[in-house]
PDB file of C-alpha atoms in Angstrom:
ATOM      1  CA  MET A  54      84.084 198.971 209.265  1.00 43.00           C
ATOM      2  CA  ILE A  55      85.121 197.170 206.075  1.00 37.00           C
ATOM      3  CA  ASN A  56      81.610 197.569 204.634  1.00 43.00           C
ATOM      4  CA  GLU A  57      81.751 201.292 205.399  1.00 43.00           C
ATOM      5  CA  ILE A  58      85.070 201.671 203.566  1.00 40.00           C
ATOM      6  CA  ILE A  59      83.749 199.713 200.564  1.00 39.00           C
ATOM      7  CA  THR A  60      80.587 201.818 200.493  1.00 45.00           C
ATOM      8  CA  ARG A  61      82.554 205.079 200.552  1.00 46.00           C
ATOM      9  CA  THR A  62      84.813 203.851 197.763  1.00 45.00           C
ATOM     10  CA  GLU A  63      81.858 202.804 195.601  1.00 49.00           C
ATOM     11  CA  THR A  64      80.130 206.134 196.255  1.00 57.00           C
ATOM     12  CA  SER A  65      83.273 208.021 195.254  1.00 67.00           C
ATOM     13  CA  ILE A  66      83.515 206.061 191.990  1.00 72.00           C
ATOM     14  CA  GLU A  67      79.824 206.623 191.292  1.00 71.00           C
ATOM     15  CA  THR A  68      80.120 210.370 191.887  1.00 75.00           C
ATOM     16  CA  ARG A  69      83.188 210.625 189.669  1.00 82.00           C
ATOM     17  CA  ARG A  70      81.428 208.790 186.839  1.00 81.00           C
ATOM     18  CA  LEU A  71      78.366 210.996 187.135  1.00 80.00           C
ATOM     19  CA  LYS A  72      80.546 214.110 186.908  1.00 86.00           C
ATOM     20  CA  ILE A  73      82.202 212.784 183.755  1.00 89.00           C
ATOM     21  CA  VAL A  74      78.783 212.080 182.225  1.00 87.00           C
ATOM     22  CA  VAL A  75      77.626 215.626 183.027  1.00 90.00           C
ATOM     23  CA  VAL A  76      80.694 217.153 181.349  1.00 92.00           C
ATOM     24  CA  ILE A  77      80.307 215.007 178.213  1.00 93.00           C
ATOM     25  CA  LEU A  78      76.582 215.713 177.924  1.00 92.00           C
ATOM     26  CA  THR A  79      77.051 219.449 178.479  1.00 94.00           C
ATOM     27  CA  ILE A  80      79.563 219.683 175.642  1.00 95.00           C
ATOM     28  CA  TYR A  81      77.304 217.735 173.297  1.00 95.00           C
ATOM     29  CA  LEU A  82      74.276 219.773 174.407  1.00 93.00           C
ATOM     30  CA  ALA A  83      75.957 222.972 173.203  1.00 94.00           C
ATOM     31  CA  VAL A  84      76.787 221.343 169.864  1.00 94.00           C
ATOM     32  CA  GLU A  85      73.254 220.006 169.403  1.00 94.00           C
ATOM     33  CA  ILE A  86      71.569 223.330 170.182  1.00 93.00           C
ATOM     34  CA  VAL A  87      73.665 225.082 167.528  1.00 94.00           C
ATOM     35  CA  ALA A  88      73.072 222.235 165.060  1.00 95.00           C
ATOM     36  CA  GLY A  89      69.317 222.284 165.686  1.00 93.00           C
ATOM     37  CA  TYR A  90      69.212 226.004 164.936  1.00 91.00           C
ATOM     38  CA  ILE A  91      71.342 225.674 161.788  1.00 93.00           C
ATOM     39  CA  THR A  92      69.544 222.636 160.361  1.00 92.00           C
ATOM     40  CA  GLY A  93      66.033 223.672 161.365  1.00 91.00           C
ATOM     41  CA  SER A  94      65.438 220.159 162.678  1.00 93.00           C
ATOM     42  CA  LEU A  95      62.828 219.903 165.437  1.00 93.00           C
ATOM     43  CA  ALA A  96      64.051 216.375 166.142  1.00 93.00           C
ATOM     44  CA  LEU A  97      67.513 217.731 167.002  1.00 93.00           C
ATOM     45  CA  ILE A  98      65.992 220.526 169.072  1.00 93.00           C
ATOM     46  CA  ALA A  99      63.818 217.988 170.891  1.00 91.00           C
ATOM     47  CA  ASP A 100      66.826 215.792 171.540  1.00 91.00           C
ATOM     48  CA  ALA A 101      68.732 218.849 172.796  1.00 92.00           C
ATOM     49  CA  LEU A 102      65.916 219.623 175.235  1.00 90.00           C
ATOM     50  CA  TYR A 103      66.007 216.060 176.510  1.00 86.00           C
ATOM     51  CA  MET A 104      69.778 216.356 176.757  1.00 88.00           C
ATOM     52  CA  PHE A 105      69.327 219.499 178.853  1.00 89.00           C
ATOM     53  CA  ALA A 106      67.008 217.502 181.106  1.00 83.00           C
ATOM     54  CA  ASP A 107      69.735 214.850 181.309  1.00 80.00           C
ATOM     55  CA  VAL A 108      72.347 217.370 182.407  1.00 87.00           C
ATOM     56  CA  PHE A 109      69.985 218.994 184.891  1.00 83.00           C
ATOM     57  CA  GLY A 110      68.749 215.656 186.182  1.00 77.00           C
ATOM     58  CA  ILE A 111      72.160 214.082 186.636  1.00 79.00           C
ATOM     59  CA  SER A 112      73.374 217.277 188.337  1.00 83.00           C
ATOM     60  CA  LEU A 113      70.468 216.840 190.750  1.00 76.00           C
ATOM     61  CA  VAL A 114      71.555 213.239 191.197  1.00 71.00           C
ATOM     62  CA  LEU A 115      75.042 214.380 192.177  1.00 77.00           C
ATOM     63  CA  VAL A 116      73.739 216.874 194.720  1.00 76.00           C
ATOM     64  CA  ALA A 117      71.157 214.435 196.087  1.00 68.00           C
ATOM     65  CA  SER A 118      73.674 211.597 196.270  1.00 67.00           C
ATOM     66  CA  ILE A 119      76.011 213.720 198.383  1.00 69.00           C
ATOM     67  CA  PHE A 120      73.193 215.184 200.473  1.00 67.00           C
ATOM     68  CA  SER A 121      71.640 211.782 201.166  1.00 63.00           C
ATOM     69  CA  LYS A 122      74.851 210.583 202.829  1.00 66.00           C
ATOM     70  CA  LYS A 123      74.526 213.192 205.583  1.00 67.00           C
ATOM     71  CA  PRO A 124      73.910 211.620 208.997  1.00 68.00           C
ATOM     72  CA  PRO A 125      70.518 211.919 210.715  1.00 66.00           C
ATOM     73  CA  THR A 126      69.818 215.004 212.806  1.00 65.00           C
ATOM     74  CA  PRO A 127      67.356 215.635 215.653  1.00 64.00           C
ATOM     75  CA  LEU A 128      65.057 217.261 213.088  1.00 64.00           C
ATOM     76  CA  HIS A 129      65.592 214.628 210.363  1.00 59.00           C
ATOM     77  CA  THR A 130      65.811 211.454 212.413  1.00 57.00           C
ATOM     78  CA  TYR A 131      65.753 209.129 209.380  1.00 57.00           C
ATOM     79  CA  GLY A 132      68.498 210.965 207.550  1.00 57.00           C
ATOM     80  CA  PHE A 133      68.311 212.535 204.098  1.00 61.00           C
ATOM     81  CA  TYR A 134      68.130 209.516 201.807  1.00 62.00           C
ATOM     82  CA  ARG A 135      64.799 210.691 200.364  1.00 66.00           C
ATOM     83  CA  SER A 136      66.571 213.625 198.717  1.00 67.00           C
ATOM     84  CA  GLU A 137      67.538 211.135 196.004  1.00 67.00           C
ATOM     85  CA  ILE A 138      63.863 210.367 195.406  1.00 73.00           C
ATOM     86  CA  LEU A 139      63.042 214.070 195.261  1.00 76.00           C
ATOM     87  CA  SER A 140      65.688 214.536 192.555  1.00 73.00           C
ATOM     88  CA  SER A 141      64.069 211.760 190.532  1.00 74.00           C
ATOM     89  CA  LEU A 142      60.637 213.320 191.016  1.00 82.00           C
ATOM     90  CA  ALA A 143      61.821 216.765 189.884  1.00 81.00           C
ATOM     91  CA  ASN A 144      63.452 215.357 186.783  1.00 79.00           C
ATOM     92  CA  CYS A 145      60.305 213.427 185.833  1.00 85.00           C
ATOM     93  CA  VAL A 146      58.273 216.633 185.945  1.00 87.00           C
ATOM     94  CA  ILE A 147      60.804 218.418 183.713  1.00 86.00           C
ATOM     95  CA  LEU A 148      60.780 215.580 181.179  1.00 86.00           C
ATOM     96  CA  LEU A 149      56.973 215.570 181.051  1.00 90.00           C
ATOM     97  CA  LEU A 150      56.866 219.328 180.410  1.00 91.00           C
ATOM     98  CA  ILE A 151      59.469 219.024 177.648  1.00 90.00           C
ATOM     99  CA  SER A 152      57.519 216.177 176.042  1.00 90.00           C
ATOM    100  CA  ILE A 153      54.298 218.196 176.015  1.00 93.00           C
ATOM    101  CA  PHE A 154      56.104 221.154 174.400  1.00 93.00           C
ATOM    102  CA  ILE A 155      57.606 218.924 171.703  1.00 93.00           C
ATOM    103  CA  ILE A 156      54.213 217.392 170.861  1.00 94.00           C
ATOM    104  CA  PHE A 157      52.655 220.828 170.370  1.00 94.00           C
ATOM    105  CA  GLU A 158      55.616 222.083 168.310  1.00 93.00           C
ATOM    106  CA  ALA A 159      55.645 218.956 166.136  1.00 93.00           C
ATOM    107  CA  TYR A 160      51.917 219.364 165.510  1.00 92.00           C
ATOM    108  CA  ARG A 161      52.446 222.997 164.487  1.00 92.00           C
ATOM    109  CA  ARG A 162      55.223 222.068 162.074  1.00 90.00           C
ATOM    110  CA  ILE A 163      52.984 219.622 160.270  1.00 89.00           C
ATOM    111  CA  PHE A 164      51.188 222.660 158.867  1.00 88.00           C
ATOM    112  CA  GLU A 165      54.323 224.822 158.646  1.00 85.00           C
ATOM    113  CA  PRO A 166      57.097 222.508 157.386  1.00 82.00           C
ATOM    114  CA  ARG A 167      60.666 223.828 157.160  1.00 85.00           C
ATOM    115  CA  ASP A 168      63.642 222.944 155.012  1.00 88.00           C
ATOM    116  CA  ILE A 169      66.156 220.814 156.903  1.00 92.00           C
ATOM    117  CA  GLU A 170      69.911 220.363 156.430  1.00 92.00           C
ATOM    118  CA  SER A 171      69.851 216.589 156.672  1.00 93.00           C
ATOM    119  CA  SER A 172      73.621 216.071 156.255  1.00 94.00           C
ATOM    120  CA  ILE A 173      74.476 218.110 159.368  1.00 94.00           C
ATOM    121  CA  MET A 174      71.542 216.499 161.151  1.00 95.00           C
ATOM    122  CA  LEU A 175      72.994 213.062 160.390  1.00 96.00           C
ATOM    123  CA  ILE A 176      76.512 213.910 161.603  1.00 96.00           C
ATOM    124  CA  VAL A 177      75.284 215.399 164.878  1.00 96.00           C
ATOM    125  CA  ALA A 178      72.972 212.427 165.510  1.00 95.00           C
ATOM    126  CA  ILE A 179      75.855 209.978 165.025  1.00 96.00           C
ATOM    127  CA  ILE A 180      77.933 211.952 167.535  1.00 96.00           C
ATOM    128  CA  GLY A 181      74.952 211.853 169.910  1.00 94.00           C
ATOM    129  CA  LEU A 182      74.723 208.090 169.556  1.00 95.00           C
ATOM    130  CA  ILE A 183      78.367 207.753 170.595  1.00 95.00           C
ATOM    131  CA  VAL A 184      77.938 210.189 173.499  1.00 93.00           C
ATOM    132  CA  ASN A 185      74.950 208.286 174.887  1.00 91.00           C
ATOM    133  CA  LEU A 186      76.707 204.933 174.552  1.00 93.00           C
ATOM    134  CA  VAL A 187      79.655 206.312 176.520  1.00 91.00           C
ATOM    135  CA  GLY A 188      77.313 207.744 179.166  1.00 88.00           C
ATOM    136  CA  LEU A 189      75.434 204.469 179.590  1.00 88.00           C
ATOM    137  CA  ARG A 190      78.704 202.599 179.841  1.00 88.00           C
ATOM    138  CA  LEU A 191      79.886 204.906 182.619  1.00 85.00           C
ATOM    139  CA  LEU A 192      76.638 204.500 184.561  1.00 79.00           C
ATOM    140  CA  LYS A 193      76.493 200.740 184.102  1.00 77.00           C
ATOM    141  CA  GLY A 194      76.562 198.995 187.453  1.00 59.00           C
ATOM    142  CA  THR A 195      76.557 202.173 189.542  1.00 55.00           C
ATOM    143  CA  HIS A 196      74.711 202.076 192.826  1.00 50.00           C
ATOM    144  CA  LYS A 197      74.298 198.275 192.738  1.00 49.00           C
ATOM    145  CA  HIS A 198      75.496 198.370 196.310  1.00 44.00           C
ATOM    146  CA  ALA A 199      72.593 200.568 197.388  1.00 42.00           C
ATOM    147  CA  GLU A 200      70.373 197.774 198.666  1.00 42.00           C
ATOM    148  CA  HIS A 201      73.147 196.605 200.990  1.00 44.00           C
ATOM    149  CA  THR A 202      74.065 199.992 202.452  1.00 41.00           C
ATOM    150  CA  PHE A 203      70.752 201.429 203.618  1.00 40.00           C
ATOM    151  CA  SER A 204      70.152 201.281 207.341  1.00 41.00           C
ATOM    152  CA  GLU A 205      67.205 199.552 208.960  1.00 39.00           C
ATOM    153  CA  SER A 206      65.424 202.912 209.083  1.00 40.00           C
ATOM    154  CA  THR A 207      65.216 202.884 205.298  1.00 42.00           C
ATOM    155  CA  GLN A 208      64.228 199.255 204.928  1.00 43.00           C
ATOM    156  CA  GLU A 209      60.931 200.137 203.237  1.00 41.00           C
ATOM    157  CA  TYR A 210      62.975 201.481 200.334  1.00 39.00           C
ATOM    158  CA  ASN A 211      64.609 198.096 199.829  1.00 44.00           C
ATOM    159  CA  ASN A 212      61.269 196.304 200.041  1.00 39.00           C
ATOM    160  CA  LEU A 213      60.283 197.838 196.719  1.00 38.00           C
ATOM    161  CA  GLY A 214      62.663 195.402 195.083  1.00 38.00           C
ATOM    162  CA  MET A 215      64.938 197.904 193.363  1.00 43.00           C
ATOM    163  CA  THR A 216      68.493 196.852 192.490  1.00 38.00           C
ATOM    164  CA  ASP A 217      69.558 200.382 191.528  1.00 48.00           C
ATOM    165  CA  ALA A 218      68.789 203.555 193.448  1.00 57.00           C
ATOM    166  CA  LEU A 219      65.850 205.302 191.819  1.00 58.00           C
ATOM    167  CA  HIS A 220      67.772 208.433 190.874  1.00 60.00           C
ATOM    168  CA  ILE A 221      70.359 206.360 188.992  1.00 66.00           C
ATOM    169  CA  GLN A 222      67.538 204.557 187.193  1.00 68.00           C
ATOM    170  CA  GLY A 223      66.228 207.952 186.141  1.00 65.00           C
ATOM    171  CA  ALA A 224      69.610 208.954 184.722  1.00 71.00           C
ATOM    172  CA  LYS A 225      69.877 205.660 182.840  1.00 78.00           C
ATOM    173  CA  LEU A 226      66.351 206.094 181.484  1.00 73.00           C
ATOM    174  CA  GLU A 227      67.241 209.510 180.105  1.00 75.00           C
ATOM    175  CA  LEU A 228      70.429 208.299 178.439  1.00 84.00           C
ATOM    176  CA  PHE A 229      68.763 205.204 177.011  1.00 84.00           C
ATOM    177  CA  SER A 230      65.906 207.302 175.646  1.00 79.00           C
ATOM    178  CA  ASP A 231      68.403 209.708 174.085  1.00 85.00           C
ATOM    179  CA  LEU A 232      70.230 206.741 172.589  1.00 90.00           C
ATOM    180  CA  LEU A 233      67.056 205.561 170.872  1.00 88.00           C
ATOM    181  CA  GLY A 234      66.366 209.148 169.875  1.00 89.00           C
ATOM    182  CA  SER A 235      69.761 209.414 168.188  1.00 93.00           C
ATOM    183  CA  ILE A 236      69.073 206.215 166.247  1.00 94.00           C
ATOM    184  CA  ALA A 237      65.682 207.559 165.143  1.00 93.00           C
ATOM    185  CA  ILE A 238      67.238 210.865 164.067  1.00 95.00           C
ATOM    186  CA  ILE A 239      69.940 209.052 162.087  1.00 96.00           C
ATOM    187  CA  ILE A 240      67.281 207.067 160.222  1.00 95.00           C
ATOM    188  CA  GLY A 241      65.205 210.201 159.718  1.00 94.00           C
ATOM    189  CA  ALA A 242      68.158 212.216 158.415  1.00 95.00           C
ATOM    190  CA  VAL A 243      68.945 209.533 155.832  1.00 96.00           C
ATOM    191  CA  LEU A 244      65.305 209.399 154.699  1.00 95.00           C
ATOM    192  CA  ILE A 245      65.080 213.185 154.451  1.00 94.00           C
ATOM    193  CA  TYR A 246      68.338 213.307 152.481  1.00 93.00           C
ATOM    194  CA  TYR A 247      67.029 210.911 149.825  1.00 94.00           C
ATOM    195  CA  THR A 248      63.355 211.925 149.762  1.00 94.00           C
ATOM    196  CA  ASN A 249      63.270 215.609 150.818  1.00 90.00           C
ATOM    197  CA  TYR A 250      60.163 214.682 152.803  1.00 91.00           C
ATOM    198  CA  TYR A 251      60.604 217.104 155.709  1.00 91.00           C
ATOM    199  CA  LEU A 252      57.519 215.914 157.572  1.00 92.00           C
ATOM    200  CA  ILE A 253      59.672 212.993 158.743  1.00 94.00           C
ATOM    201  CA  ASP A 254      61.335 215.394 161.193  1.00 94.00           C
ATOM    202  CA  SER A 255      58.014 216.165 162.895  1.00 93.00           C
ATOM    203  CA  ILE A 256      57.076 212.482 162.952  1.00 93.00           C
ATOM    204  CA  ILE A 257      60.352 211.635 164.712  1.00 94.00           C
ATOM    205  CA  SER A 258      59.750 214.427 167.234  1.00 93.00           C
ATOM    206  CA  PHE A 259      56.275 213.061 167.952  1.00 92.00           C
ATOM    207  CA  GLY A 260      57.743 209.604 168.365  1.00 91.00           C
ATOM    208  CA  LEU A 261      60.428 210.763 170.803  1.00 88.00           C
ATOM    209  CA  ALA A 262      57.885 212.488 173.032  1.00 90.00           C
ATOM    210  CA  LEU A 263      55.371 209.637 172.937  1.00 90.00           C
ATOM    211  CA  PHE A 264      58.125 207.145 173.744  1.00 87.00           C
ATOM    212  CA  ILE A 265      59.327 209.157 176.734  1.00 85.00           C
ATOM    213  CA  ILE A 266      55.997 210.010 178.383  1.00 88.00           C
ATOM    214  CA  PRO A 267      54.827 206.526 179.557  1.00 87.00           C
ATOM    215  CA  ARG A 268      58.288 205.651 180.886  1.00 79.00           C
ATOM    216  CA  VAL A 269      58.614 208.937 182.752  1.00 84.00           C
ATOM    217  CA  TRP A 270      55.100 208.483 184.116  1.00 85.00           C
ATOM    218  CA  TYR A 271      56.055 205.036 185.401  1.00 82.00           C
ATOM    219  CA  LEU A 272      59.149 206.414 187.148  1.00 78.00           C
ATOM    220  CA  LEU A 273      57.092 209.304 188.520  1.00 83.00           C
ATOM    221  CA  GLN A 274      54.615 206.857 190.068  1.00 83.00           C
ATOM    222  CA  ARG A 275      57.459 204.939 191.679  1.00 79.00           C
ATOM    223  CA  SER A 276      58.929 208.117 193.153  1.00 77.00           C
ATOM    224  CA  ILE A 277      55.583 209.186 194.577  1.00 82.00           C
ATOM    225  CA  SER A 278      54.946 205.681 195.964  1.00 80.00           C
ATOM    226  CA  ILE A 279      58.204 205.780 197.911  1.00 73.00           C
ATOM    227  CA  LEU A 280      57.622 209.313 199.192  1.00 72.00           C
ATOM    228  CA  MET A 281      54.115 208.313 200.302  1.00 75.00           C
ATOM    229  CA  ASP A 282      55.398 205.103 201.938  1.00 64.00           C
ATOM    230  CA  SER A 283      53.144 202.920 199.796  1.00 56.00           C
ATOM    231  CA  PHE A 284      52.937 199.314 200.986  1.00 48.00           C
ATOM    232  CA  SER A 285      53.008 196.057 199.028  1.00 46.00           C
ATOM    233  CA  VAL A 286      53.684 197.720 195.695  1.00 47.00           C
ATOM    234  CA  LYS A 287      55.688 195.562 193.335  1.00 47.00           C
ATOM    235  CA  PHE A 288      57.623 197.080 190.484  1.00 45.00           C
ATOM    236  CA  VAL A 289      59.297 195.112 187.744  1.00 45.00           C
ATOM    237  CA  VAL A 290      62.288 196.736 186.072  1.00 44.00           C
TER     238      VAL A 290
END
């Protein structure tokens, strides 16, 4: 009984933090889209697309987190905990598609460079850095209780050695990637300001996509492994 009360309290805190993160990211997303259009920076546009994936993905996390707590039914005898894995899987696919689009657009801009307002680009990237730090701070430690609250029917999930639920790991991956992206854009904006070498923007965009793809692919493999009930697969986080 005590464990059940603690679990519900932790889940409530987790859900509240996720909602706050969604609100913060949504506000910044709107700012970044406008800034990307004004500055002509593909790096900002790319970061905005990843931010959209963040908002969409974490919204899926919220829905899946609530849905997964539903009790088993005669039709779904093991409950709905796998809805969290499905949310992670869906978000991985979205991130891969965005990355492919950014790579093609960055390649095109190599041959069709555009003037970029580096000062606005720099300001928006600094704001993005702060936003992502706040988001990571809010998500820090969430769902650490997951491995203790699954029932015996979901024991194979625990056997994969995960300390965080997979959907929370996905949200953290997105925010951490955006954090690194903001740092890269800040550096790029400073270089563009002093050199007027606009190709830097395309290089940063390439870098963001190439950084994301292997990590998303790794998370995608983990999601599929769980859904397929893979055995004796060890993942190191």
